CSV table of C-alpha atoms and ligand atoms in Angstrom, one decimal:
chain,number,residue,atom,x,y,z
A,1,MET,CA,0.0,-0.1,0.0
A,2,GLU,CA,2.8,2.6,0.8
A,3,GLU,CA,4.5,1.6,-2.0
A,4,LEU,CA,1.3,2.2,-4.6
A,5,LYS,CA,0.7,5.8,-2.5
A,6,SER,CA,4.3,6.6,-3.5
A,7,ILE,CA,4.3,5.6,-6.7
A,8,GLN,CA,0.5,7.6,-7.5
A,9,ASP,CA,2.2,10.5,-5.6
A,10,MET,CA,5.1,10.6,-8.4
A,11,VAL,CA,2.7,10.3,-11.2
A,12,LEU,CA,0.5,12.9,-10.0
A,13,ALA,CA,3.7,15.0,-9.7
A,14,ASN,CA,4.6,14.0,-13.1
A,15,LEU,CA,1.3,15.3,-14.6
A,16,GLU,CA,1.0,18.1,-12.9
A,17,LYS,CA,4.3,19.6,-14.3
A,18,LYS,CA,3.0,18.8,-17.5
A,19,TYR,CA,-0.6,20.3,-17.5
A,20,ALA,CA,-2.1,23.6,-16.4
A,21,HIS,CA,-3.4,23.7,-12.8
A,22,SER,CA,-7.1,23.8,-14.1
A,23,VAL,CA,-6.8,20.3,-16.4
A,24,TYR,CA,-4.8,19.1,-13.4
A,25,GLN,CA,-7.2,19.7,-10.7
A,26,LEU,CA,-10.0,18.6,-12.7
A,27,TRP,CA,-8.9,15.5,-13.8
A,28,PHE,CA,-5.8,14.2,-12.3
A,29,GLU,CA,-5.7,15.7,-8.7
A,30,ASP,CA,-8.3,12.5,-7.3
A,31,LEU,CA,-6.5,9.7,-8.9
A,32,GLU,CA,-5.7,7.0,-7.0
A,33,LEU,CA,-3.7,3.9,-7.9
A,34,LYS,CA,-5.6,0.9,-6.1
A,35,GLU,CA,-3.9,-1.8,-7.7
A,36,MET,CA,-0.7,-2.8,-9.9
A,37,THR,CA,1.0,-6.0,-11.1
A,38,GLU,CA,3.8,-6.1,-13.6
A,39,THR,CA,1.4,-5.6,-16.4
A,40,ASP,CA,-1.4,-3.7,-15.0
A,41,ALA,CA,-2.3,-0.6,-13.3
A,42,LEU,CA,-5.7,0.3,-12.3
A,43,PHE,CA,-6.6,3.8,-11.0
A,44,THR,CA,-9.8,5.2,-9.2
A,45,ILE,CA,-11.3,8.6,-9.2
A,46,ASN,CA,-14.4,9.6,-7.7
A,47,THR,CA,-17.1,9.9,-10.5
A,48,ASP,CA,-18.0,8.0,-13.2
A,49,PHE,CA,-17.9,11.2,-15.4
A,50,LYS,CA,-14.4,11.8,-14.5
A,51,ARG,CA,-13.1,8.3,-15.7
A,52,SER,CA,-15.0,8.1,-19.0
A,53,ILE,CA,-13.2,11.7,-19.7
A,54,LEU,CA,-9.9,10.1,-18.3
A,55,GLU,CA,-10.1,7.1,-20.4
A,56,LYS,CA,-11.2,8.9,-23.8
A,57,ASN,CA,-8.6,11.7,-23.4
A,58,TYR,CA,-5.7,10.6,-20.9
A,59,THR,CA,-5.2,7.3,-21.0
A,60,VAL,CA,-2.1,7.3,-22.7
A,61,PRO,CA,-0.4,10.4,-20.9
A,62,VAL,CA,-1.1,8.5,-17.6
A,63,THR,CA,0.4,5.7,-19.0
A,64,GLU,CA,3.4,7.7,-20.1
A,65,ALA,CA,3.8,9.6,-17.0
A,66,LEU,CA,3.6,5.7,-15.3
A,67,ALA,CA,5.9,4.8,-17.4
A,68,GLU,CA,8.4,7.2,-16.8
A,69,VAL,CA,7.9,6.8,-12.8
A,70,LEU,CA,8.4,2.8,-13.4
A,71,GLY,CA,11.1,2.9,-15.9
A,72,PHE,CA,8.8,0.3,-17.3
A,73,LYS,CA,5.3,0.6,-19.4
A,74,ILE,CA,2.1,-1.0,-18.3
A,75,GLU,CA,-1.4,-0.9,-19.5
A,76,VAL,CA,-3.4,1.4,-17.8
A,77,ARG,CA,-6.9,1.3,-16.5
A,78,PHE,CA,-9.4,3.5,-14.9
A,79,SER,CA,-12.6,2.6,-12.7
A,80,SER,CA,-14.9,4.8,-10.7
A,81,THR,CA,-15.9,4.8,-7.1
A,82,GLU,CA,-19.3,5.7,-7.9
A,83,GLY,CA,-20.2,2.3,-8.4
A,84,GLU,CA,-23.4,1.6,-11.0
A,85,ASN,CA,-25.2,4.7,-11.0
A,86,GLY,CA,-24.5,8.2,-11.4
A,87,GLU,CA,-23.3,9.6,-14.7
A,88,SER,CA,-22.2,6.3,-16.4
A,89,LYS,CA,-25.8,5.2,-16.8
A,90,VAL,CA,-26.5,8.6,-18.7
A,91,LEU,CA,-23.9,8.3,-20.7
A,92,GLU,CA,-24.8,4.7,-21.3
A,93,LEU,CA,-28.4,5.8,-22.3
A,94,ILE,CA,-27.1,8.9,-24.8
A,95,ARG,CA,-25.1,5.9,-26.6
A,96,LYS,CA,-27.9,3.6,-26.5
A,97,LYS,CA,-30.5,6.1,-28.1
A,98,SER,CA,-28.1,7.2,-30.8
A,99,GLU,CA,-27.4,3.4,-32.0
A,100,GLU,CA,-31.0,3.0,-32.0
A,101,GLU,CA,-31.4,5.8,-34.2
A,102,GLU,CA,-29.1,4.7,-36.3
A,103,GLU,CA,-30.8,1.4,-36.5
A,104,GLU,CA,-34.3,2.8,-37.0
A,105,GLN,CA,-33.0,5.2,-39.7
A,106,ARG,CA,-31.5,2.1,-41.6
A,107,ILE,CA,-34.2,-0.1,-41.7
A,108,ALA,CA,-36.5,3.0,-42.8
A,109,ALA,CA,-33.7,3.1,-45.5
A,110,GLU,CA,-34.1,-0.1,-46.4
A,111,LYS,CA,-37.9,0.1,-46.4
A,112,TYR,CA,-37.8,3.4,-48.6
A,113,GLU,CA,-35.5,1.8,-51.0
A,114,LYS,CA,-38.3,-1.3,-51.5
A,115,GLU,CA,-41.3,0.7,-52.4
A,116,MET,CA,-39.5,2.7,-54.8
A,117,THR,CA,-38.5,0.0,-56.3
A,118,LEU,CA,-42.2,-1.5,-56.5
A,119,LYS,CA,-43.1,2.1,-57.2
A,120,MET,CA,-41.0,2.4,-60.6
A,121,GLU,CA,-42.1,-0.9,-61.6
A,122,SER,CA,-45.9,-0.4,-61.4
A,123,GLN,CA,-46.6,3.3,-62.7
A,124,SER,CA,-46.2,5.2,-65.4
A,125,ILE,CA,-44.8,8.9,-64.4
A,126,VAL,CA,-44.7,10.5,-67.5
A,127,GLU,CA,-47.4,13.1,-66.1
A,128,GLU,CA,-45.2,14.0,-63.5
A,129,TYR,CA,-42.7,15.5,-65.9
A,130,HIS,CA,-43.7,19.3,-67.1
A,131,PHE,CA,-41.6,22.2,-67.7
A,132,GLY,CA,-43.2,24.0,-64.3
A,133,ASN,CA,-41.1,21.6,-62.6
A,134,PHE,CA,-37.9,21.6,-64.7
A,135,VAL,CA,-35.6,24.1,-62.6
A,136,VAL,CA,-33.3,26.1,-65.1
A,137,GLY,CA,-30.1,27.0,-64.8
A,138,GLU,CA,-26.7,27.9,-66.7
A,139,SER,CA,-26.1,24.6,-67.7
A,140,ASN,CA,-29.5,23.5,-69.1
A,141,LYS,CA,-30.8,26.8,-70.3
A,142,PHE,CA,-30.6,26.5,-73.5
A,143,ALA,CA,-32.0,22.8,-74.1
A,144,PHE,CA,-34.9,24.3,-72.0
A,145,ALA,CA,-35.5,27.2,-73.9
A,146,ALA,CA,-35.5,25.2,-77.5
A,147,CYS,CA,-37.5,22.4,-76.3
A,148,PHE,CA,-40.1,24.9,-74.8
A,149,ALA,CA,-40.5,26.6,-78.3
A,150,VAL,CA,-40.9,23.1,-80.1
A,151,ALA,CA,-43.8,22.3,-77.4
A,152,THR,CA,-45.2,25.9,-77.8
A,153,GLU,CA,-44.5,25.9,-81.8
A,154,PRO,CA,-43.9,22.7,-83.3
A,155,PHE,CA,-43.5,22.5,-87.0
A,156,THR,CA,-41.4,25.2,-87.3
A,157,THR,CA,-38.3,26.1,-86.8
A,158,TYR,CA,-36.4,23.8,-84.4
A,159,ASN,CA,-36.6,20.5,-86.8
A,160,PRO,CA,-35.0,18.1,-85.8
A,161,LEU,CA,-34.0,19.0,-82.4
A,162,PHE,CA,-31.4,17.0,-81.0
A,163,ILE,CA,-30.4,17.6,-77.1
A,164,HIS,CA,-27.6,15.8,-75.7
A,165,GLY,CA,-25.9,15.7,-72.3
A,166,PRO,CA,-24.9,12.8,-69.7
A,167,SER,CA,-27.3,10.5,-68.0
A,168,GLY,CA,-29.5,12.2,-65.3
A,169,LEU,CA,-29.4,15.1,-66.2
A,170,GLY,CA,-33.0,15.7,-67.3
A,171,LYS,CA,-33.6,14.8,-71.2
A,172,THR,CA,-36.4,12.7,-70.4
A,173,HIS,CA,-37.9,15.2,-68.5
A,174,LEU,CA,-37.9,17.5,-71.3
A,175,LEU,CA,-39.2,15.1,-73.9
A,176,PHE,CA,-42.5,14.1,-71.2
A,177,ALA,CA,-42.7,18.0,-70.6
A,178,ILE,CA,-42.8,18.7,-74.7
A,179,THR,CA,-45.5,15.7,-74.7
A,180,ASN,CA,-47.6,16.8,-71.9
A,181,GLU,CA,-47.6,20.4,-73.4
A,182,ILE,CA,-48.4,19.4,-76.7
A,183,LYS,CA,-51.2,17.3,-75.4
A,184,LYS,CA,-52.6,20.3,-73.5
A,185,LYS,CA,-52.6,22.7,-76.4
A,186,HIS,CA,-52.8,20.8,-79.4
A,187,PRO,CA,-55.0,17.6,-78.5
A,188,ASN,CA,-55.6,16.5,-81.9
A,189,VAL,CA,-51.5,16.1,-83.0
A,190,ARG,CA,-50.4,12.6,-82.6
A,191,ILE,CA,-47.2,12.1,-80.2
A,192,VAL,CA,-45.2,8.8,-80.4
A,193,TYR,CA,-42.3,8.8,-77.9
A,194,LYS,CA,-39.9,5.7,-77.9
A,195,LYS,CA,-36.5,4.9,-76.5
A,196,GLY,CA,-33.9,4.1,-79.0
A,197,GLU,CA,-33.8,0.7,-77.7
A,198,GLU,CA,-37.6,0.1,-78.0
A,199,PHE,CA,-37.5,1.3,-81.4
A,200,THR,CA,-34.7,-1.3,-82.4
A,201,ASN,CA,-36.7,-4.0,-80.4
A,202,GLU,CA,-40.4,-2.9,-82.1
A,203,LEU,CA,-38.4,-3.1,-85.5
A,204,ILE,CA,-36.6,-6.4,-84.9
A,205,ALA,CA,-40.2,-8.1,-83.8
A,206,SER,CA,-42.1,-6.4,-87.1
A,207,LEU,CA,-38.8,-8.1,-89.6
A,208,LYS,CA,-39.6,-11.5,-87.5
A,209,ASP,CA,-43.1,-11.2,-87.6
A,210,ASN,CA,-43.5,-9.6,-91.1
A,211,THR,CA,-45.3,-6.7,-90.0
A,212,MET,CA,-43.0,-3.9,-91.4
A,213,GLU,CA,-46.1,-2.7,-93.3
A,214,SER,CA,-47.8,-1.7,-90.2
A,215,PHE,CA,-44.6,-0.6,-88.7
A,216,ARG,CA,-44.0,1.8,-91.2
A,217,ASN,CA,-47.4,2.8,-91.2
A,218,LYS,CA,-47.3,3.9,-87.4
A,219,TYR,CA,-43.7,5.8,-87.6
A,220,ARG,CA,-43.9,7.8,-90.7
A,221,ARG,CA,-48.0,7.9,-91.5
A,222,HIS,CA,-49.6,7.9,-88.5
A,223,THR,CA,-47.2,10.5,-86.1
A,224,ASP,CA,-46.9,13.8,-86.1
A,225,VAL,CA,-44.4,14.9,-83.2
A,226,LEU,CA,-41.5,11.5,-83.2
A,227,LEU,CA,-39.6,11.9,-79.8
A,228,ILE,CA,-37.0,9.1,-79.6
A,229,ASP,CA,-34.9,9.3,-76.1
A,230,ASP,CA,-31.3,7.5,-76.0
A,231,ILE,CA,-31.0,7.5,-79.8
A,232,GLN,CA,-27.1,6.3,-78.7
A,233,PHE,CA,-28.4,2.8,-78.5
A,234,ILE,CA,-28.9,2.8,-82.6
A,235,ALA,CA,-24.9,2.9,-82.9
A,236,GLY,CA,-23.7,0.0,-85.1
A,237,LYS,CA,-27.0,-1.4,-85.9
A,238,THR,CA,-27.3,-1.3,-89.2
A,239,SER,CA,-30.8,-2.3,-90.3
A,240,THR,CA,-31.9,0.3,-87.2
A,241,GLN,CA,-30.2,2.8,-88.5
A,242,GLU,CA,-31.4,2.0,-92.2
A,243,GLU,CA,-35.1,1.9,-91.3
A,244,PHE,CA,-34.6,5.2,-89.0
A,245,PHE,CA,-33.2,6.9,-91.8
A,246,HIS,CA,-36.1,6.7,-94.0
A,247,THR,CA,-38.7,7.2,-91.2
A,248,PHE,CA,-36.4,10.5,-90.4
A,249,SER,CA,-37.0,11.5,-94.2
A,250,ALA,CA,-40.5,10.6,-94.4
A,251,LEU,CA,-41.4,12.6,-91.4
A,252,PHE,CA,-39.4,15.4,-92.3
A,253,GLU,CA,-40.8,16.0,-96.0
A,254,SER,CA,-44.2,16.2,-94.7
A,255,GLY,CA,-43.3,18.7,-91.9
A,256,LYS,CA,-43.1,16.9,-89.1
A,257,GLN,CA,-41.6,17.6,-85.8
A,258,ILE,CA,-38.8,15.2,-84.8
A,259,ILE,CA,-37.3,15.3,-81.0
A,260,ILE,CA,-33.8,13.1,-80.3
A,261,THR,CA,-32.1,12.8,-77.0
A,262,SER,CA,-28.6,11.1,-76.8
A,263,ASP,CA,-26.1,10.8,-73.7
A,264,ARG,CA,-23.4,12.3,-76.4
A,265,PRO,CA,-23.6,14.8,-79.3
A,266,PRO,CA,-24.0,13.0,-83.1
A,267,LYS,CA,-20.6,13.4,-84.1
A,268,GLU,CA,-19.7,11.1,-81.1
A,269,ILE,CA,-22.3,8.2,-81.5
A,270,ASN,CA,-20.1,5.5,-83.4
A,271,PRO,CA,-20.7,3.9,-85.5
A,272,LEU,CA,-23.4,6.1,-87.1
A,273,GLU,CA,-24.3,5.9,-90.8
A,274,GLU,CA,-22.8,9.3,-92.4
A,275,ARG,CA,-26.3,10.4,-93.9
A,276,LEU,CA,-28.0,10.1,-90.3
A,277,ARG,CA,-25.4,12.0,-88.2
A,278,SER,CA,-25.7,15.0,-91.0
A,279,ARG,CA,-29.6,14.7,-90.7
A,280,PHE,CA,-29.4,15.0,-86.8
A,281,GLU,CA,-27.1,18.0,-87.1
A,282,TRP,CA,-29.4,19.6,-89.7
A,283,GLY,CA,-31.8,21.4,-87.0
A,284,VAL,CA,-30.8,22.5,-83.8
A,285,ILE,CA,-28.4,20.8,-81.6
A,286,ALA,CA,-28.6,21.8,-78.0
A,287,ASP,CA,-26.8,20.3,-75.0
A,288,ILE,CA,-27.1,19.8,-71.0
A,289,GLN,CA,-24.2,20.9,-69.0
A,290,PRO,CA,-23.6,18.9,-65.2
A,291,PRO,CA,-25.4,21.2,-63.2
A,292,THR,CA,-23.8,24.0,-61.5
A,293,GLU,CA,-23.8,24.2,-57.6
A,294,GLU,CA,-26.6,27.0,-58.0
A,295,LEU,CA,-28.7,24.8,-59.8
A,296,ARG,CA,-27.7,22.1,-57.6
A,297,SER,CA,-28.7,24.3,-54.8
A,298,ALA,CA,-32.2,25.2,-56.4
A,299,ILE,CA,-32.9,21.7,-57.4
A,300,ILE,CA,-32.6,20.6,-53.8
A,301,GLN,CA,-34.4,23.7,-52.5
A,302,MET,CA,-37.4,22.7,-55.1
A,303,LYS,CA,-37.5,18.9,-54.0
A,304,ALA,CA,-37.7,19.6,-50.8
A,305,ASP,CA,-40.5,22.2,-51.0
A,306,GLN,CA,-42.5,19.6,-53.6
A,307,LEU,CA,-41.9,17.0,-50.3
A,308,LYS,CA,-42.9,19.8,-47.6
A,309,ILE,CA,-39.7,18.8,-46.0
A,310,ASN,CA,-37.2,21.0,-44.1
A,311,ILE,CA,-33.3,20.6,-44.5
A,312,PRO,CA,-31.3,22.5,-42.6
A,313,GLU,CA,-28.3,24.8,-44.3
A,314,ASP,CA,-25.4,22.8,-43.3
A,315,ALA,CA,-27.0,19.8,-44.9
A,316,MET,CA,-28.5,21.4,-47.8
A,317,GLU,CA,-24.9,22.3,-48.4
A,318,PHE,CA,-23.5,19.1,-47.7
A,319,LEU,CA,-25.6,17.9,-50.3
A,320,ALA,CA,-25.5,20.5,-53.0
A,321,ASN,CA,-21.5,19.6,-52.7
A,322,SER,CA,-21.7,16.0,-52.6
A,323,LEU,CA,-24.1,15.2,-55.2
A,324,GLN,CA,-22.5,17.2,-58.3
A,325,LYS,CA,-23.0,15.2,-61.1
A,326,ASN,CA,-26.0,14.0,-61.7
A,327,ILE,CA,-30.0,15.5,-61.0
A,328,ARG,CA,-31.3,12.2,-60.6
A,329,GLN,CA,-29.2,11.3,-57.7
A,330,ILE,CA,-30.2,14.9,-56.2
A,331,GLU,CA,-33.7,13.9,-56.4
A,332,GLY,CA,-33.3,10.0,-55.3
A,333,ALA,CA,-31.5,11.4,-51.9
A,334,ILE,CA,-33.9,13.9,-51.3
A,335,LYS,CA,-37.0,11.6,-51.8
A,336,LYS,CA,-34.9,9.1,-49.3
A,337,ILE,CA,-34.2,11.5,-46.7
A,338,ALA,CA,-37.8,12.4,-46.4
A,339,ALA,CA,-38.9,8.8,-46.1
A,340,ILE,CA,-36.3,8.6,-43.4
A,341,SER,CA,-37.3,11.4,-41.6
A,342,ASP,CA,-41.3,10.5,-42.3
A,343,ILE,CA,-41.1,7.1,-40.8
A,344,THR,CA,-38.5,8.0,-38.1
A,345,HIS,CA,-40.4,10.8,-37.0
A,346,THR,CA,-36.6,12.8,-36.2
A,347,PRO,CA,-36.0,16.1,-38.0
A,348,ILE,CA,-33.5,15.9,-41.2
A,349,THR,CA,-30.3,16.7,-40.0
A,350,LEU,CA,-26.4,16.8,-41.5
A,351,ASP,CA,-25.8,13.2,-40.1
A,352,MET,CA,-28.8,11.8,-41.2
A,353,CYS,CA,-28.3,13.2,-45.1
A,354,ARG,CA,-24.6,11.7,-44.8
A,355,ARG,CA,-26.0,8.3,-43.9
A,356,ALA,CA,-28.9,8.5,-46.3
A,357,ILE,CA,-26.9,9.3,-49.1
A,358,ALA,CA,-23.6,7.0,-48.2
A,359,ASP,CA,-25.5,4.0,-49.8
A,360,ILE,CA,-27.2,6.4,-52.7
A,361,VAL,CA,-23.9,6.8,-54.1
A,362,SER,CA,-20.8,5.0,-53.4
A,363,GLY,CA,-17.9,6.5,-53.4
A,364,VAL,CA,-19.0,10.1,-52.5
A,365,GLU,CA,-15.8,12.4,-52.3
A,366,PRO,CA,-15.4,13.3,-48.8
A,367,SER,CA,-14.7,16.9,-48.9
A,368,PRO,CA,-10.6,17.4,-48.8
A,369,VAL,CA,-9.2,16.8,-45.6
A,370,THR,CA,-6.9,20.0,-45.0
A,371,VAL,CA,-4.0,20.8,-43.0
A,372,ASP,CA,-6.1,23.0,-40.7
A,373,ARG,CA,-8.9,20.6,-40.3
A,374,ILE,CA,-6.2,18.4,-38.8
A,375,LEU,CA,-4.8,20.5,-36.5
A,376,ASN,CA,-7.9,22.0,-35.2
A,377,VAL,CA,-9.6,18.5,-34.5
A,378,VAL,CA,-6.3,17.4,-32.9
A,379,ALA,CA,-5.8,20.5,-30.5
A,380,MET,CA,-9.4,20.6,-29.5
A,381,TYR,CA,-8.9,16.9,-28.2
A,382,TYR,CA,-5.5,17.5,-26.3
A,383,GLY,CA,-6.8,20.9,-24.9
A,384,VAL,CA,-3.7,22.4,-26.6
A,385,CYS,CA,-3.9,25.2,-29.1
A,386,VAL,CA,-2.4,25.1,-32.9
A,387,ALA,CA,0.2,27.4,-32.3
A,388,ASP,CA,2.0,25.1,-30.0
A,389,LEU,CA,1.1,22.1,-32.2
A,390,LYS,CA,3.2,24.0,-34.8
A,391,GLY,CA,5.8,25.6,-31.9
A,392,THR,CA,8.5,23.8,-30.2
A,393,SER,CA,7.4,23.1,-26.9
A,394,ARG,CA,8.3,19.5,-25.5
A,395,LYS,CA,5.5,19.2,-23.0
A,396,ALA,CA,4.7,16.0,-23.2
A,397,ASN,CA,0.8,16.7,-24.0
A,398,ILE,CA,1.8,18.9,-26.6
A,399,ALA,CA,4.6,16.9,-28.0
A,400,TYR,CA,1.8,13.8,-27.9
A,401,ALA,CA,-0.9,15.7,-29.5
A,402,ARG,CA,2.0,16.9,-32.2
A,403,HIS,CA,3.2,13.1,-32.9
A,404,MET,CA,-0.8,12.5,-33.4
A,405,ALA,CA,-1.5,15.4,-35.6
A,406,ILE,CA,1.8,14.5,-38.4
A,407,PHE,CA,0.3,10.6,-38.0
A,408,LEU,CA,-3.2,11.7,-38.8
A,409,MET,CA,-1.5,14.2,-41.8
A,410,ARG,CA,0.1,11.2,-43.3
A,411,ASN,CA,-2.9,9.1,-43.4
A,412,ASN,CA,-5.7,11.3,-44.2
A,413,THR,CA,-3.7,13.5,-47.0
A,414,ASP,CA,-1.9,13.1,-50.1
A,415,MET,CA,0.9,15.5,-48.3
A,416,SER,CA,4.8,14.2,-48.9
A,417,LEU,CA,6.7,13.6,-45.3
A,418,THR,CA,8.3,16.7,-46.3
A,419,GLU,CA,5.7,18.7,-46.7
A,420,ILE,CA,4.3,17.6,-43.7
A,421,GLY,CA,7.3,18.3,-42.0
A,422,ASN,CA,7.1,21.6,-43.4
A,423,VAL,CA,4.0,22.2,-41.5
A,424,PHE,CA,5.6,21.7,-38.4
A,425,GLY,CA,8.7,23.2,-39.1
A,426,ARG,CA,10.3,19.6,-39.0
A,427,ASP,CA,12.5,17.5,-40.6
A,428,HIS,CA,11.7,14.7,-42.7
A,429,ALA,CA,13.5,12.1,-40.2
A,430,THR,CA,11.5,13.7,-36.8
A,431,THR,CA,8.6,13.6,-39.1
A,432,VAL,CA,8.9,9.9,-39.8
A,433,SER,CA,9.3,9.3,-35.9
A,434,SER,CA,6.2,10.6,-35.1
A,435,ILE,CA,4.5,8.7,-37.3
A,436,LYS,CA,6.2,5.3,-36.4
A,437,ARG,CA,5.4,6.0,-33.0
A,438,ILE,CA,1.5,6.4,-32.9
A,439,GLU,CA,1.7,3.4,-35.8
A,440,GLY,CA,3.4,1.3,-32.7
A,441,GLU,CA,1.4,2.7,-30.2
A,442,ARG,CA,-1.8,1.7,-32.2
A,443,TYR,CA,-0.7,-1.8,-32.2
A,444,ASP,CA,0.1,-1.9,-28.5
A,445,ASN,CA,-2.9,0.0,-27.1
A,446,PRO,CA,-6.4,-0.5,-28.1
A,447,GLU,CA,-7.3,2.9,-26.7
A,448,VAL,CA,-5.1,4.5,-29.0
A,449,HIS,CA,-6.3,2.6,-31.9
A,450,THR,CA,-10.0,3.9,-30.6
A,451,VAL,CA,-8.4,7.6,-30.3
A,452,ILE,CA,-7.4,7.6,-33.9
A,453,GLY,CA,-10.7,6.2,-35.1
A,454,GLU,CA,-12.7,9.2,-33.5
A,455,LEU,CA,-10.1,11.7,-34.7
A,456,THR,CA,-10.3,10.5,-37.9
A,457,ASN,CA,-14.0,10.5,-37.9
A,458,LYS,CA,-14.1,14.3,-36.3
A,459,ILE,CA,-11.7,15.1,-39.6
A,460,LYS,CA,-13.9,13.5,-42.1
A,461,ALA,CA,-17.1,14.8,-40.6
A,462,GLN,CA,-16.0,18.7,-40.7
A,463,LYS,CA,-16.4,20.6,-43.5
B,501,ADP,P1,-32.0,11.6,-68.5
B,501,ADP,O1,-33.1,11.3,-69.5
B,501,ADP,O2,-31.0,12.6,-68.9
B,501,ADP,O3,-30.8,10.7,-68.1
B,501,ADP,P2,-34.0,12.4,-66.6
B,501,ADP,O4,-34.9,13.4,-67.5
B,501,ADP,O5,-34.3,10.7,-66.4
B,501,ADP,O6,-32.4,12.2,-67.1
B,501,ADP,O7,-34.0,13.1,-65.2
B,501,ADP,C1,-33.4,12.3,-64.2
B,501,ADP,C2,-34.2,12.7,-63.2
B,501,ADP,O8,-33.8,14.1,-62.2
B,501,ADP,C3,-35.7,13.0,-63.2
B,501,ADP,O9,-36.6,12.7,-62.0
B,501,ADP,C4,-35.8,14.6,-63.3
B,501,ADP,O10,-36.9,15.0,-63.0
B,501,ADP,C5,-34.7,15.3,-62.4
B,501,ADP,N1,-34.3,16.3,-63.2
B,501,ADP,C6,-33.3,16.5,-63.9
B,501,ADP,N2,-33.2,17.8,-64.6
B,501,ADP,C7,-34.1,18.5,-63.7
B,501,ADP,C8,-34.1,19.9,-63.5
B,501,ADP,N3,-33.5,21.0,-64.3
B,501,ADP,N4,-35.0,20.4,-62.7
B,501,ADP,C9,-36.1,19.7,-61.9
B,501,ADP,N5,-35.7,17.8,-61.9
B,501,ADP,C10,-34.6,17.5,-62.8
B,502,MG,MG1,-33.7,9.3,-70.2
């Protein structure tokens, strides 16, 4: 007992030197070394709250202090004299609640996914797409204007109209909008909408069944407006191209309207008969570009309004930043988030959005992890300041936080060792030794492993 007490006093004295007085008083002063073996030491503290802080933030420094006193390193554990009641229960409840919430959200997301698949399979959704709910921005304004012109005054100048752009940017939406608008204004106009693939399949079936006559009548004689979606599908299909060329010519010559979409411009559809390519280029070609940030935000806002949900600003920004390429993805994400919030009766948060889109878009690019972010997170966690981290102080807690910052920088950025060294005004060799040190501890000490995980999450979570 005597021995334990004197070791305890030396450890406390060691910690007292390293930490600000307030920190010492708060967390260390009441520590008691209760038991010690060759491999383990058990410290007790009066409250469970303090125990959890010690475990989380000070396992390493206390281990080090003890090692300095003993001359060798042993495992350090903390327990509280408060028993099972008190704040530990509160902490446990909080943890449990958030785990439950997460699980609930996961189940809600799954349920939503199933419902959506069923809905998509069973319903025609053409009417949902009109000009009124197409958000116009820099990247799609020309395509929108051309489609709107064709819809209000078909058979005039924009013929054929060729819209191209990558998948998920609104081409089909525009075709449906044209269809709905023409139906409304000119109910007698005969409209045929076909996907390039369907056109091909129908043609093949007609050839096989000897029904080419009716196939030709349908497309060449009984159609006033022909919309072909995703024409790129006919690349390399000689007989489809041949038939489509004649369909095109017949319609065009009798003043009918033709609108075509493709995921690429005519010159990039290959192989494609030259005469067909040049027909595609006769009229107006409009492209749709990936949405600008402004358009993405506007679309998120519109979809949120439609679904009557409220997305907090940080979550909004996160979504607009993460879902950059594709409006279909944005739409899917918002619907899913709305469903999760509805099913779980919880308000929408940044965290929920993060989880929701993690499985919609695998490989959402995390916002780049910057040097400042790592410095801030580490400084906060260890209760030191950024200037200290970058400075020359050899105080144990600062030095340790610095090792950790260097290690995290190596693991979370593409920076070279020299670049990392420059941040801290240190050379290559010292940088390497910091990394090795934390790396080593990580394997020896599960607590360090946990701390690294926590810090990494914090770094990645911040924007
Ligand atoms: P594409 O045919 O180009 O692959 P879609 O027309 O199917 O893309 O669009 C994908 C989804 O994104 C649709 O649900 C559509 O309503 C939506 N969308 C695309 N562009 C816009 C836009 N500008 N405003 C509103 N919704 C859009
Ligand atoms: Mg489409």
